[in-house]
mmCIF file of C-alpha atoms in Angstrom:
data_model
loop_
_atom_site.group_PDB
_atom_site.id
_atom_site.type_symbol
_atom_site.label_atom_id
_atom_site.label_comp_id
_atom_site.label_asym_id
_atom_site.label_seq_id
_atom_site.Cartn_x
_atom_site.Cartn_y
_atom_site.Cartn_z
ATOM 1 C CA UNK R 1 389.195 260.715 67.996
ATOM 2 C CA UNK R 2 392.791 259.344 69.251
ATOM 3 C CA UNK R 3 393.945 259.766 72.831
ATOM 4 C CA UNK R 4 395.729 262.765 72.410
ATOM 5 C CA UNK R 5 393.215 264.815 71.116
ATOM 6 C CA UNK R 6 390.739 263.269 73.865
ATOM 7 C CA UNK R 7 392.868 263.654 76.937
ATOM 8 C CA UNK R 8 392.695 267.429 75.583
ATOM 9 C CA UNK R 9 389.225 267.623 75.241
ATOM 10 C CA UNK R 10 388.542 266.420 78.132
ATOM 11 C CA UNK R 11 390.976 269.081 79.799
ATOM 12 C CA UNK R 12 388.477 271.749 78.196
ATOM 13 C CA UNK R 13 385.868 269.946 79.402
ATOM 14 C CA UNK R 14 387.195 270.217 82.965
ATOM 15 C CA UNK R 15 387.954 273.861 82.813
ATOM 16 C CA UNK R 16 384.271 274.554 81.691
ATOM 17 C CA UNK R 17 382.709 273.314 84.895
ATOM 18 C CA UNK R 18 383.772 273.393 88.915
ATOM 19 C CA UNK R 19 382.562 269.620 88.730
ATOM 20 C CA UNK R 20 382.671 266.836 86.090
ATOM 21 C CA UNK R 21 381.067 263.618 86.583
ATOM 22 C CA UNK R 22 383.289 260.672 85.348
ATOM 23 C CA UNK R 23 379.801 259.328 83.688
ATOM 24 C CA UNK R 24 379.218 262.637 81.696
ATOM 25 C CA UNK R 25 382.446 262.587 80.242
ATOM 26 C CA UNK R 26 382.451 258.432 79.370
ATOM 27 C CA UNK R 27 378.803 259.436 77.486
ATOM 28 C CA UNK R 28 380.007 262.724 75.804
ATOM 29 C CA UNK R 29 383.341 260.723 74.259
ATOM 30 C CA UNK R 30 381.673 257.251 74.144
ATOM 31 C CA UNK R 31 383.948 255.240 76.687
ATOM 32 C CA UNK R 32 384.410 253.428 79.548
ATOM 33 C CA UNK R 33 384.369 254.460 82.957
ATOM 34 C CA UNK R 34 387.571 253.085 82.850
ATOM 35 C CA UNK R 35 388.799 254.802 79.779
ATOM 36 C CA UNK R 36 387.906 257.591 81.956
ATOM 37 C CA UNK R 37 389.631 256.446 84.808
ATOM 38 C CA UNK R 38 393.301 255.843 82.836
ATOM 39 C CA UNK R 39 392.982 259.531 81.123
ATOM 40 C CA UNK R 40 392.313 261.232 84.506
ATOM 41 C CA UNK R 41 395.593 259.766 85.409
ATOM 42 C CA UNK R 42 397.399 260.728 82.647
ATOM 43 C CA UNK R 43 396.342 264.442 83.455
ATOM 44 C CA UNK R 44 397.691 264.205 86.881
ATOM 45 C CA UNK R 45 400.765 262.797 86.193
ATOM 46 C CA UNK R 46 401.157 265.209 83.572
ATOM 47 C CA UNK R 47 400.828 268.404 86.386
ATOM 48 C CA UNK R 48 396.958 269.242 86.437
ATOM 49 C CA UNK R 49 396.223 269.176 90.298
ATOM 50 C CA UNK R 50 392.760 267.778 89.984
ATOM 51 C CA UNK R 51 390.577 266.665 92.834
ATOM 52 C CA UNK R 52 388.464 263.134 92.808
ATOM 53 C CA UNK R 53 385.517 262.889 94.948
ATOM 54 C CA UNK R 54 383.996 259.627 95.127
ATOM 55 C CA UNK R 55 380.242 259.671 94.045
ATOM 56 C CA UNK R 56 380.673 263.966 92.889
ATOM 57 C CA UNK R 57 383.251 263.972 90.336
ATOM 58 C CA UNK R 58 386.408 266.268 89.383
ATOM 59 C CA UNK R 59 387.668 269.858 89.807
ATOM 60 C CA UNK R 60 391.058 271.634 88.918
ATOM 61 C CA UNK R 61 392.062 273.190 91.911
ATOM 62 C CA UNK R 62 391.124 276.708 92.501
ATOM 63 C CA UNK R 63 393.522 279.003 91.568
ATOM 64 C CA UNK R 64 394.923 276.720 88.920
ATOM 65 C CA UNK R 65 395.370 278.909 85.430
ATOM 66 C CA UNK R 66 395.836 277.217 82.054
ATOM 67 C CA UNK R 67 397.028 278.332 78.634
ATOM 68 C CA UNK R 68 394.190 280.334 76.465
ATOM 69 C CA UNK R 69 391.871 278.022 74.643
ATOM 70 C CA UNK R 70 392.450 278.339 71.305
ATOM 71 C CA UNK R 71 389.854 277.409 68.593
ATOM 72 C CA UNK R 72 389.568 275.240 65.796
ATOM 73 C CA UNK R 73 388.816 276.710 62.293
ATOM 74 C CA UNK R 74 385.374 274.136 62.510
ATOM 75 C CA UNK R 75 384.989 275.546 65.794
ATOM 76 C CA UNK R 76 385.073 279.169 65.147
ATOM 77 C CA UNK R 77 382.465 278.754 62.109
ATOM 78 C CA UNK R 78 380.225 276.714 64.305
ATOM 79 C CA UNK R 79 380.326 280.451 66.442
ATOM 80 C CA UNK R 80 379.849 282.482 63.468
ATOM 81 C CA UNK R 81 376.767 279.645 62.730
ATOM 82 C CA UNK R 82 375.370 280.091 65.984
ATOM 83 C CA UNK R 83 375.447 284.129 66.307
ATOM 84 C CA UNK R 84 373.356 284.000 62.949
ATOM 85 C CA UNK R 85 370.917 282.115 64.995
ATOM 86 C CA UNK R 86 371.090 284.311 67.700
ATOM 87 C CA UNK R 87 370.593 287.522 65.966
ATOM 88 C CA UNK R 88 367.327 285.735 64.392
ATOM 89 C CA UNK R 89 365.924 284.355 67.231
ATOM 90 C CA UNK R 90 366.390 286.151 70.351
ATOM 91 C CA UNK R 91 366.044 289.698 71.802
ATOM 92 C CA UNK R 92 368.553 292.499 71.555
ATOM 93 C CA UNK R 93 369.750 292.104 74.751
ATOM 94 C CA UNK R 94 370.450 288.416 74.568
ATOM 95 C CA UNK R 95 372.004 289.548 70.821
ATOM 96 C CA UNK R 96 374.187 292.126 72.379
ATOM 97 C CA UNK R 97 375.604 289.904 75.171
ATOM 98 C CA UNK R 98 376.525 287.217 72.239
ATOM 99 C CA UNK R 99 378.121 289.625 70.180
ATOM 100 C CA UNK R 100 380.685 290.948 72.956
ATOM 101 C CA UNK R 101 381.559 287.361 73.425
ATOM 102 C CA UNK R 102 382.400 287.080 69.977
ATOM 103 C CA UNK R 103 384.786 289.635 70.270
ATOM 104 C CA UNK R 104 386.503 288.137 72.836
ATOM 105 C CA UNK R 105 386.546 284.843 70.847
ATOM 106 C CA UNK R 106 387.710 286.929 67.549
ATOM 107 C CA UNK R 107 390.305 288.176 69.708
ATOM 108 C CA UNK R 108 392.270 285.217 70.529
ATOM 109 C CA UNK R 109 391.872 283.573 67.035
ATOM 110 C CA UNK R 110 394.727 283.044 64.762
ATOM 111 C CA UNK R 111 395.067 285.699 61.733
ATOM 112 C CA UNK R 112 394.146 282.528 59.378
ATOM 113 C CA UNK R 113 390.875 281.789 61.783
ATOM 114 C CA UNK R 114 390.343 285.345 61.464
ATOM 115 C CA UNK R 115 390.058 285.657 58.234
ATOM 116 C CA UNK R 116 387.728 282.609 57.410
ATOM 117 C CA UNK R 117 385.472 284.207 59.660
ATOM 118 C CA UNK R 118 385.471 287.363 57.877
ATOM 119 C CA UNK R 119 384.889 285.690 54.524
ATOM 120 C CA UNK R 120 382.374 283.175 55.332
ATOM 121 C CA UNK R 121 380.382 286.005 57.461
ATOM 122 C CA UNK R 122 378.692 286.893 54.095
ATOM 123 C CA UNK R 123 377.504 283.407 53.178
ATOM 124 C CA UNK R 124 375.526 282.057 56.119
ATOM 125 C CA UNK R 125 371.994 283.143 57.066
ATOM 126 C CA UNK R 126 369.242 282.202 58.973
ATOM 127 C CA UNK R 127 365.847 283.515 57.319
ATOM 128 C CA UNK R 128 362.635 283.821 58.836
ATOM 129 C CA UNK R 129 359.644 281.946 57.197
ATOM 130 C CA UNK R 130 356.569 284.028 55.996
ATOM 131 C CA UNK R 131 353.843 282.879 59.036
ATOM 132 C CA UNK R 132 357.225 283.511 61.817
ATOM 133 C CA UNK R 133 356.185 286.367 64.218
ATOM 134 C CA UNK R 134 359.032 289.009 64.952
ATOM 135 C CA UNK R 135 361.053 288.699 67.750
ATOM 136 C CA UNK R 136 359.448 290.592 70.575
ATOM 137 C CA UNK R 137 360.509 294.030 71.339
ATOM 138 C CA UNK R 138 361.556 294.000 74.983
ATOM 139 C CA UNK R 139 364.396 292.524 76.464
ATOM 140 C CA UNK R 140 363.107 290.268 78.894
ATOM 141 C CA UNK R 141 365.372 287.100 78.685
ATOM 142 C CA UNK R 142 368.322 287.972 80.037
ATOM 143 C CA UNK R 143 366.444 289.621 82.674
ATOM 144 C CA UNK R 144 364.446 286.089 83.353
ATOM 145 C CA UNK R 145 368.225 284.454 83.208
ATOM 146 C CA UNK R 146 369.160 286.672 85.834
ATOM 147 C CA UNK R 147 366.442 285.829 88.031
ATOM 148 C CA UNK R 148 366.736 282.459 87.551
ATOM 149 C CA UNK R 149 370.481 282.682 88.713
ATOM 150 C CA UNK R 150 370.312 284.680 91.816
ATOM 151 C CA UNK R 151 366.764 282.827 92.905
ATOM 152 C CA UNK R 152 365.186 286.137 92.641
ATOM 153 C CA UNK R 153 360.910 286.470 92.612
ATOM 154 C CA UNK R 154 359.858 288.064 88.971
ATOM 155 C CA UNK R 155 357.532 290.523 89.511
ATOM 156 C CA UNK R 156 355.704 290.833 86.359
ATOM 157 C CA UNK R 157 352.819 292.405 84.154
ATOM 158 C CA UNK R 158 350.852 289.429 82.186
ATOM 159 C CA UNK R 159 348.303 289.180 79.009
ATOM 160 C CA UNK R 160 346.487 285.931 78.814
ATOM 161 C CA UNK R 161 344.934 285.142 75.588
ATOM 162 C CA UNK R 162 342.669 283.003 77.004
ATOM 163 C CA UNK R 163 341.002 285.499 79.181
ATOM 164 C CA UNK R 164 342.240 288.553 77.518
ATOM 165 C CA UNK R 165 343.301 289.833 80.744
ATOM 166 C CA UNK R 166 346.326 291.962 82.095
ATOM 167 C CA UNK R 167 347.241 290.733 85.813
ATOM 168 C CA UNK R 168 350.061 291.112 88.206
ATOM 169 C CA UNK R 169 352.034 288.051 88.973
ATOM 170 C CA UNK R 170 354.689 287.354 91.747
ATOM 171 C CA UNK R 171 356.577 284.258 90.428
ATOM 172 C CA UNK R 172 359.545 281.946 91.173
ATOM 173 C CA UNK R 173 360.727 281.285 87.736
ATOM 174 C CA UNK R 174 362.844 277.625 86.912
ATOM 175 C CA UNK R 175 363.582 277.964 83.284
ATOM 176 C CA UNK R 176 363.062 278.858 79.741
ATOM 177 C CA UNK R 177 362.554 277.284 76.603
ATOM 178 C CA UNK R 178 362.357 278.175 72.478
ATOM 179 C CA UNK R 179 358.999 276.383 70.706
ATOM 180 C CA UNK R 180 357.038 277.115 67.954
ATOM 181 C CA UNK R 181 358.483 280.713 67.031
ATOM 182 C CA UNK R 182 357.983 281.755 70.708
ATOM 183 C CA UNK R 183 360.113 282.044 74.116
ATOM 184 C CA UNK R 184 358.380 280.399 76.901
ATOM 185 C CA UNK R 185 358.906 280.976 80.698
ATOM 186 C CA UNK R 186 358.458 277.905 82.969
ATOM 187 C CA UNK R 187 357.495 279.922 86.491
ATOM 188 C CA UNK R 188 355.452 279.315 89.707
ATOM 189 C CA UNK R 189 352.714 281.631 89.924
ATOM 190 C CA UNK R 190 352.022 282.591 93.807
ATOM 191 C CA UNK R 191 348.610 283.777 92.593
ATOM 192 C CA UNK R 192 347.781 281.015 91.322
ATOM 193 C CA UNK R 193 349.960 278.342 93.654
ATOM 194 C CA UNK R 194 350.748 275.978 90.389
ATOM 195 C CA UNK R 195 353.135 275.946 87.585
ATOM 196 C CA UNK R 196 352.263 277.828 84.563
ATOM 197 C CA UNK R 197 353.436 278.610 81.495
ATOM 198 C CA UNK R 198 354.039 282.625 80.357
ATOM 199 C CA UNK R 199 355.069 282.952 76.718
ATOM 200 C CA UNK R 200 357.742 285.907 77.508
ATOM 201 C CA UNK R 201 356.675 288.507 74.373
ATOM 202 C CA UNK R 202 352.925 288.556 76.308
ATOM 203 C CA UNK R 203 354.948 289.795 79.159
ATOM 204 C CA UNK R 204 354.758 293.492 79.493
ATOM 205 C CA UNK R 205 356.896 294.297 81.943
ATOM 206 C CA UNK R 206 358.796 292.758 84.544
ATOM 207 C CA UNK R 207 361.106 293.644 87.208
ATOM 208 C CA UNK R 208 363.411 291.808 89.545
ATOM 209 C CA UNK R 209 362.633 291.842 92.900
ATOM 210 C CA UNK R 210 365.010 291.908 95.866
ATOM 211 C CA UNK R 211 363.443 288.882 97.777
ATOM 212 C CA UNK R 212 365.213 285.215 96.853
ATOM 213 C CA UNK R 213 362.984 282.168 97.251
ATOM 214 C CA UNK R 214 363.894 278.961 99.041
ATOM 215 C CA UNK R 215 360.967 276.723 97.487
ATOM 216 C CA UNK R 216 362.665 273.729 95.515
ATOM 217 C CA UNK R 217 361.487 273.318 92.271
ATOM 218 C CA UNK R 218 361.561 270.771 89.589
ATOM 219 C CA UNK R 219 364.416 271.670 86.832
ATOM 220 C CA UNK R 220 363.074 272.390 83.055
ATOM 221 C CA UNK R 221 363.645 269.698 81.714
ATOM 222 C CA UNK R 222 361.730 267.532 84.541
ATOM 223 C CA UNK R 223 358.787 269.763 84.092
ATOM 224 C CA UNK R 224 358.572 269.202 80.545
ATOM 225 C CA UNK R 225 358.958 265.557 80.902
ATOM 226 C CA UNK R 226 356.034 265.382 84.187
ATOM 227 C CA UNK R 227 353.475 267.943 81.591
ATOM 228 C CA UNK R 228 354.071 265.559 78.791
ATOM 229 C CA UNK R 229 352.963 262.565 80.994
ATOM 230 C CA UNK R 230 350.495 264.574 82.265
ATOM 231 C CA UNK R 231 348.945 265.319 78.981
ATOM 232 C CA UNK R 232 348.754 261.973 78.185
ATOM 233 C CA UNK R 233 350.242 262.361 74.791
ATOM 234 C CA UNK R 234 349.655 259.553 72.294
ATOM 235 C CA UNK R 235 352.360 257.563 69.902
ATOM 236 C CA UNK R 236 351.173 257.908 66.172
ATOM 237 C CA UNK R 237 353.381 256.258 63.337
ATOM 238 C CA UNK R 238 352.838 256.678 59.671
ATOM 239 C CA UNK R 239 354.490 255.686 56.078
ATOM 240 C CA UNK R 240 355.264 258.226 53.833
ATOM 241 C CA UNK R 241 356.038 258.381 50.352
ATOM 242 C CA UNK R 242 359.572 259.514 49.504
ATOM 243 C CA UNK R 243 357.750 261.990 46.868
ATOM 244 C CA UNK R 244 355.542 264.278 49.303
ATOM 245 C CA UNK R 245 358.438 264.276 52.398
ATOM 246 C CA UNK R 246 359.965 266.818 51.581
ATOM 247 C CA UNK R 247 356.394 268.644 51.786
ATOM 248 C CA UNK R 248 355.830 267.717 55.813
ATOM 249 C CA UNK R 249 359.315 269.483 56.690
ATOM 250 C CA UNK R 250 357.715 272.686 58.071
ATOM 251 C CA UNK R 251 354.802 271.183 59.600
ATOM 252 C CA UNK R 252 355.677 268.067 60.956
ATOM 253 C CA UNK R 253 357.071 269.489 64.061
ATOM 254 C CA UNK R 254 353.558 271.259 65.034
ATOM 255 C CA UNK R 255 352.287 267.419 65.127
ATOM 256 C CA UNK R 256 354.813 266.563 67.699
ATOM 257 C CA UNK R 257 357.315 265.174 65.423
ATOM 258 C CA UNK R 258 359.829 262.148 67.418
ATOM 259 C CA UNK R 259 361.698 260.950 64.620
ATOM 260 C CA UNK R 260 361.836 259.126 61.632
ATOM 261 C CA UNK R 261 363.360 256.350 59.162
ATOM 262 C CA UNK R 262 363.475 254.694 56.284
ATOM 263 C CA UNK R 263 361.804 251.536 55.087
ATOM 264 C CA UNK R 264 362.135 250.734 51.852
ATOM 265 C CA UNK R 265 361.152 253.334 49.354
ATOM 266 C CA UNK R 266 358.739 254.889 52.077
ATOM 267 C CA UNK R 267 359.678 256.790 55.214
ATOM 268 C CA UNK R 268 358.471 256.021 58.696
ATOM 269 C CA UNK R 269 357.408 258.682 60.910
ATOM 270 C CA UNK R 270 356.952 258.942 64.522
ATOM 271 C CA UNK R 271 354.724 261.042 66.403
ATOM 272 C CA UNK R 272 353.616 261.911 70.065
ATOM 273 C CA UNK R 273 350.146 263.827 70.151
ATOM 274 C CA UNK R 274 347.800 265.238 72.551
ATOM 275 C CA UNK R 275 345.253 265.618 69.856
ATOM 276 C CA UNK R 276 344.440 262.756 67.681
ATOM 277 C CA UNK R 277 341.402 265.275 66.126
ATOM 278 C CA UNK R 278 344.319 267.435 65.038
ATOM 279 C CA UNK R 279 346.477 264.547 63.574
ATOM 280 C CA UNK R 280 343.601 262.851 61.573
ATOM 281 C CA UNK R 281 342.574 266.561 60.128
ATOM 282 C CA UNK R 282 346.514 267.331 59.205
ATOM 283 C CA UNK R 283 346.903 263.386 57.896
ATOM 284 C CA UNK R 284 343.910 263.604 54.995
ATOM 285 C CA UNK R 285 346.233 266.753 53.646
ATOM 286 C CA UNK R 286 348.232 264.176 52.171
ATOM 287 C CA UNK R 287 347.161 261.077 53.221
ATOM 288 C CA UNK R 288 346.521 259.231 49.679
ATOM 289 C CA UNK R 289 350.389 258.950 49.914
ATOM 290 C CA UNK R 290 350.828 257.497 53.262
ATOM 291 C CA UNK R 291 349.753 254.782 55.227
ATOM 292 C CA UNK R 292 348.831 254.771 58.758
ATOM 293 C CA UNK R 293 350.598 252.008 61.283
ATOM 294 C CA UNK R 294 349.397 252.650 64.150
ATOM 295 C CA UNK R 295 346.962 253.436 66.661
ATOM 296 C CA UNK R 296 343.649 252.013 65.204
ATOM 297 C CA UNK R 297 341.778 255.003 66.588
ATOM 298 C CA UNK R 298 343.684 256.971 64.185
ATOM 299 C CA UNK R 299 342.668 255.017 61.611
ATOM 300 C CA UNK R 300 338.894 254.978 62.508
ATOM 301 C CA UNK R 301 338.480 258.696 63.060
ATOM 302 C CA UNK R 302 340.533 259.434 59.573
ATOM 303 C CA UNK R 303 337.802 257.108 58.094
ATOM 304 C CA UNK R 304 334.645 258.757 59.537
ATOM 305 C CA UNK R 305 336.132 262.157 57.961
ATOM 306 C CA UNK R 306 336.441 260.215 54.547
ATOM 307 C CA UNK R 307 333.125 259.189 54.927
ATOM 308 C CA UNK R 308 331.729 262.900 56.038
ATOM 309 C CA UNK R 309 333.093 263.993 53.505
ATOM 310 C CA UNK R 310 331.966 261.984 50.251
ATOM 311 C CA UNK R 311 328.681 262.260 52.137
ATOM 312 C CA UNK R 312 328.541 265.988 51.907
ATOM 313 C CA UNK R 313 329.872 266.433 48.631
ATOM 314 C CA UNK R 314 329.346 263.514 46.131
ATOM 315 C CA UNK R 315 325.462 261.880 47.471
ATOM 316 C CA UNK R 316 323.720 264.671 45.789
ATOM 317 C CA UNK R 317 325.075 264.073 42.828
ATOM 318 C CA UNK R 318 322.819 262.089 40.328
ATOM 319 C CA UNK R 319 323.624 259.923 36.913
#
């Protein structure tokens, strides 16, 4: 990216938050601090009353207006991308919100923009696999979002699974999350004074309450991190062959799937797990074309299922 189009971006980025850390935008454009420093003043001399805080970052001045944003034609298709995903994997609530900001984004597109949209509309989709529940029929997430904003208590109806029980919960939610074909809620649960974990289409009902709660609580993405540690989740790597890859797409991520590389002809895969038991069951699938690097318990426990298993089925068998 040259400096023009940087100094620009970084405009945008400005107007998209009241603050801006000079460190976020260094990482998000891969540059110096004082890269950072030199484009900030290029803004200001060029007119942009922006205000530096030591140690909190910059603002444009309230009350400042800039120009309408206008969109690139990789930009708007990235939109058109994302609605697809939307309309697929959300509620109708959530879906309805998107699609009146698409309207507004349609609306200040260029007649050319316009018209890509309209023709590549047709030719993107986002299908659901065979074993991927439907989207739940309420329209709790934008109701959770709102809670979450104003630092309102959820009062809601709950079925557990586990104890197949309906129960009435008072909770201070922090965040939400998309795994496994389900919407999770990350709440604290008054009746139970600890963190838990409400998958949102088990949630029957749920209302906003008119009392805001002070408690501070850990952001999402802390949680997540402190539960993994918790859990004690174990690295696994394997080899692959390049032949039976392809084959692991749609499962690998239900075996905590980190990342991968490859080595030589083979691929390398990374893994965290809370269930070696799991692992070794899902690894003998395919596992006369892959080779396991580490840990050794892996190894051992795969082995004493190889071994069960001739056992069972081939010592009865007489020559």
């Amino acid at each position: 990216m040259n400096r023009i189009d940087r100094i620009s971006a970084i405009l945008i980025q400005l107007q998209s938050r009241r603050v801006v850390k000079a460190a976020d935008i260094a990482g998000r454009f891969n540059i110096s601090l004082r890269t950072v420093y030199r484009d900030i003043k290029t803004l200001e001399e060029a007119g942009i009353p922006l205000i530096g805080e030591a140690g909190v970052g910059y603002s444009i001045m309230d009350g400042y207006r800039l120009p309408p944003v206008m969109f690139t034609k990789e930009e708007a298709t990235a939109f058109l991308t994302a609605e697809k995903f939307v309309e697929k994997l959300t509620d109708a609530s959530t879906m309805a919100q998107y699609k009146s900001a698409m309207y507004k984004v349609r609306a200040i597109l260029k007649t050319t923009e316009k018209d890509l949209l309209e023709g590549m509309d047709d030719r993107i989709a986002v299908l659901k696999t065979v074993n991927q529940p439907a989207m739940p029929a309420n329209d709790h997430i934008q109701t959770v979002l709102y809670s979450i904003a104003q630092k309102k208590v959820l009062a809601l109806n709950y079925f557990a699974r586990h104890s197949q029980e309906h129960t009435k919960r008072y909770v201070e939610p922090i965040g939400i999350f998309y795994l496994a074909n389900y919407w999770h809620l990350i709440a604290y649960c008054r009746l139970r004074k600890d963190y838990r974990d409400f998958r949102i289409d088990r949630i029957k009902n749920l209302t906003v309450t008119d009392e805001c709660y002070s408690n501070e609580h850990p952001d999402l993405k802390a949680y997540i991190a402190q539960t993994a540690k918790e859990k004690e989740l174990e690295a696994v790597v394997i080899i692959v062959e390049k032949c039976i890859h392809g084959f692991l797409e749609n499962q690998k991520y239900y075996s905590g799937f980190i990342s991968e590389k490859e080595v030589d002809d083979t691929i390398e895969m990374t893994f965290l797990t809370n269930s070696l038991e799991g692992f070794a069951r899902w690894y003998m699938m395919f596992g006369e074309q892959a080779e396991i690097i580490t840990p050794d318990s892996l190894k051992d426990r795969v082995r004493q299922l190889a071994e069960k298993l001739l056992q069972r089925n081939f010592n009865a068998v007489t020559y």
